[in-house]
mmCIF file of C-alpha atoms in Angstrom:
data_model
loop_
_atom_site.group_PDB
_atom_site.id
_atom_site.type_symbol
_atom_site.label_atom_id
_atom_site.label_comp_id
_atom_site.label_asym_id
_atom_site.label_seq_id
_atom_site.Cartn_x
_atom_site.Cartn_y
_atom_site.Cartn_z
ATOM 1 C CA UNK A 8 -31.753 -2.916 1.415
ATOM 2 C CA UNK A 9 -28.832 -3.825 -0.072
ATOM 3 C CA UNK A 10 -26.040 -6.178 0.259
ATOM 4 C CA UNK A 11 -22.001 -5.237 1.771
ATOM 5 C CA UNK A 12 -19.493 -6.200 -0.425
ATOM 6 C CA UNK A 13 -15.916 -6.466 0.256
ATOM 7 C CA UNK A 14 -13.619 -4.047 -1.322
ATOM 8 C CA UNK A 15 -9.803 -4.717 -2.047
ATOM 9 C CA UNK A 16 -7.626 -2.286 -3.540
ATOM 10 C CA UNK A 17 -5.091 -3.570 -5.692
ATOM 11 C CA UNK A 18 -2.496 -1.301 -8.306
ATOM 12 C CA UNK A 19 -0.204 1.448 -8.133
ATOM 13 C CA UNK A 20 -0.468 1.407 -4.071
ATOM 14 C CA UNK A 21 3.092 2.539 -3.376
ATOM 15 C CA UNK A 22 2.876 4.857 -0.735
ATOM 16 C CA UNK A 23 0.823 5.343 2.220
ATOM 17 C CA UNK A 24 -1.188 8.893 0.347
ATOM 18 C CA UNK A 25 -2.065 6.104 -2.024
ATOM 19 C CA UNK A 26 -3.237 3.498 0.740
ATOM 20 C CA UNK A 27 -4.991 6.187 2.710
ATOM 21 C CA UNK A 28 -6.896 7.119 -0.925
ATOM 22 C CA UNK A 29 -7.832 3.956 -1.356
ATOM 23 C CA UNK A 30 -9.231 3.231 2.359
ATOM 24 C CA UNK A 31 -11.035 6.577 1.886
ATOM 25 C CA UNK A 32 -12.965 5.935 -1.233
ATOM 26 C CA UNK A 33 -14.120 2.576 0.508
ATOM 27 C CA UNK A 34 -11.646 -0.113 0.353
ATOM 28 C CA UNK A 35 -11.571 -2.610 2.716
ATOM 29 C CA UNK A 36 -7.928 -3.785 2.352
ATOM 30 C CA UNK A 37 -5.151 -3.303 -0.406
ATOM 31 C CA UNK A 38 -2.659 -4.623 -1.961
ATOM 32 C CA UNK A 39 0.865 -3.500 -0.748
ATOM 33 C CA UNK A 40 3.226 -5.561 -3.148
ATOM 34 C CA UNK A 41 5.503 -2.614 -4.209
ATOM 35 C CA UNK A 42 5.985 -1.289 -0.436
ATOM 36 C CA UNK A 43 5.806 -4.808 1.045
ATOM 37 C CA UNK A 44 9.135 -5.860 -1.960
ATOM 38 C CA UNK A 45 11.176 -3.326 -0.322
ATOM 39 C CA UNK A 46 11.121 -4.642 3.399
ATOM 40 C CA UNK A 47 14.335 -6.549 4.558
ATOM 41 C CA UNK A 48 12.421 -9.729 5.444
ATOM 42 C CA UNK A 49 11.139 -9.857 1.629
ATOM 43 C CA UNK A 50 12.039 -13.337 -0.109
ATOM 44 C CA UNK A 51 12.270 -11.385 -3.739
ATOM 45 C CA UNK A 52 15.235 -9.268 -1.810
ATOM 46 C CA UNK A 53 14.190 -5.963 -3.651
ATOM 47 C CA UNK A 54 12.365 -7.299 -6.576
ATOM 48 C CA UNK A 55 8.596 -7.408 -7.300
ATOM 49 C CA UNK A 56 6.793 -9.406 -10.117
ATOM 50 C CA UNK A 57 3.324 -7.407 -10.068
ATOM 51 C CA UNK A 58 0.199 -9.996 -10.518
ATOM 52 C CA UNK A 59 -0.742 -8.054 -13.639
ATOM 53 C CA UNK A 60 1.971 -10.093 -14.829
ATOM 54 C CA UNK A 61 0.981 -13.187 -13.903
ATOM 55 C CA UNK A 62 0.537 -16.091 -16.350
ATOM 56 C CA UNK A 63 -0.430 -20.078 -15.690
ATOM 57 C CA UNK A 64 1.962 -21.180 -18.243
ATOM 58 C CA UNK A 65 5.009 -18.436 -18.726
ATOM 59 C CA UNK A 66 6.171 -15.768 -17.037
ATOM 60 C CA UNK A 67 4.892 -12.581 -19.143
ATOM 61 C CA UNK A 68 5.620 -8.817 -17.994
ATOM 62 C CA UNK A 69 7.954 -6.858 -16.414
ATOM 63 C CA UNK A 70 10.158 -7.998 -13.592
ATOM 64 C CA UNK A 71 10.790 -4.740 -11.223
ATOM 65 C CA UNK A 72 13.927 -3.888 -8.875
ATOM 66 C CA UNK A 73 11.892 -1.589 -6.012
ATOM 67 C CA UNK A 74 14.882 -2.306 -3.497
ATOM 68 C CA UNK A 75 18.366 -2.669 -3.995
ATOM 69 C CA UNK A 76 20.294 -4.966 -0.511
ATOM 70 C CA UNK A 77 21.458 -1.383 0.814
ATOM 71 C CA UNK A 78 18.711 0.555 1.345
ATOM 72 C CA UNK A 79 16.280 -2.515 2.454
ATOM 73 C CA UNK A 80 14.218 -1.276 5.878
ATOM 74 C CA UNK A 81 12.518 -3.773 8.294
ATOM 75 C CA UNK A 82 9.177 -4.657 7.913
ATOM 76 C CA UNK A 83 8.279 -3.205 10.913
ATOM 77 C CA UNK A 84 9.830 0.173 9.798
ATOM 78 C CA UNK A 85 7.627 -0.139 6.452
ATOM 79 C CA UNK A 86 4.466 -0.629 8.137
ATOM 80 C CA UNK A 87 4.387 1.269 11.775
ATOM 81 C CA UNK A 88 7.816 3.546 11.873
ATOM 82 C CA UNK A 89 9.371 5.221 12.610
ATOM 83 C CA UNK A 90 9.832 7.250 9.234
ATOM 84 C CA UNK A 91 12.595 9.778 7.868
ATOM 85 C CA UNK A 92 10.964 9.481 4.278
ATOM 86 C CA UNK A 93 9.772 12.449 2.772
ATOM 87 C CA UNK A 94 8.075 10.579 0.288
ATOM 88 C CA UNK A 95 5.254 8.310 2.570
ATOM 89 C CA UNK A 96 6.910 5.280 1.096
ATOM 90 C CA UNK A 97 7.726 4.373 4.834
ATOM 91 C CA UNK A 98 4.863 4.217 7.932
ATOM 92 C CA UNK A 99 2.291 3.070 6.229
ATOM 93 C CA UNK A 100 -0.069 2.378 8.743
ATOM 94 C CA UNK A 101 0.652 5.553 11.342
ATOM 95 C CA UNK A 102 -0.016 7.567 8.007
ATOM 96 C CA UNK A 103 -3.097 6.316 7.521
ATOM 97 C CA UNK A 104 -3.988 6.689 11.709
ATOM 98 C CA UNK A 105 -3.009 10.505 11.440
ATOM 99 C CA UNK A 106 -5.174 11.106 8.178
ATOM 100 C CA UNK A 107 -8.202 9.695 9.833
ATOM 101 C CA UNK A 108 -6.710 12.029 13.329
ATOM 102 C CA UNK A 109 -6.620 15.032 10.709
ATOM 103 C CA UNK A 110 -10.223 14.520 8.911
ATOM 104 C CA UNK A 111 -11.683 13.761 12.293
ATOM 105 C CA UNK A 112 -12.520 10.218 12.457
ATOM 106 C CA UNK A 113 -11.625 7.418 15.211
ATOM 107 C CA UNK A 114 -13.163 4.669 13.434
ATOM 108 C CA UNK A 115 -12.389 3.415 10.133
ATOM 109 C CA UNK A 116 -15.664 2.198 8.697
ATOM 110 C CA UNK A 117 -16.629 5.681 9.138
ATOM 111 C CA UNK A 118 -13.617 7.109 7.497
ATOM 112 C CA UNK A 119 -14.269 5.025 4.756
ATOM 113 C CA UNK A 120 -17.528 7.277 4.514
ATOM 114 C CA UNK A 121 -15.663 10.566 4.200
ATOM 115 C CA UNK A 122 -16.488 12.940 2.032
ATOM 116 C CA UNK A 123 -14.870 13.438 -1.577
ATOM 117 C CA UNK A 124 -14.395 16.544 -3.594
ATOM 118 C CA UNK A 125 -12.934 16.414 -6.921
ATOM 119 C CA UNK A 126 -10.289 18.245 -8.076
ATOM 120 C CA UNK A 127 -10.906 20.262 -11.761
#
């Protein structure tokens, strides 16, 4: 028996090693606020208020430049590509179809099943 419940990753989720982490231990979805900030089409332009931060009566926390206008990329660029970014902050969703490729799988409720080893 037993009842599904929906899983949503939300924190430190800045690049797509971190997504694919997340959708391997058995998220559902996740929160992309950092990588989302940096696309061109952002309203903040570059800057990201986490929700950690969030407060109903005043604004509390820390206010975060993850973009400056220059180096802004396209949504489109963020999420499916193409990538020249060594550091997976770029592609996020062609990362995460390659992992899957590499381990094996084809569908991703059964990637969310993979097996986990811990490292010592």
């Amino acid at each position: 028996g037993g009842r599904y419940v929906h899983v949503i990753a939300d924190g430190d989720i800045h690049t797509s090693g971190d997504l694919i982490k997340a959708i391997a231990c058995g998220a559902d979805a996740a929160v992309l606020g950092t990588p989302l900030a940096t696309a061109a089409q952002a309203p903040g332009r570059g800057w990201y208020w986490p929700s950690a931060a969030a407060h109903p009566d005043t604004p509390r926390g820390a206010l975060l430049q993850v973009a400056t206008d220059e180096d802004r990329p396209d949504l489109a660029q963020v999420l499916g590509g193409p990538s020249d970014d060594p550091y997976g902050e770029l592609n996020l969703v062609g990362a995460l179809r390659r992992a899957m490729a590499k381990a094996g799988y084809c569908d991703l409720k059964e990637f969310q099943k993979v097996g986990l080893s811990a490292r010592a």
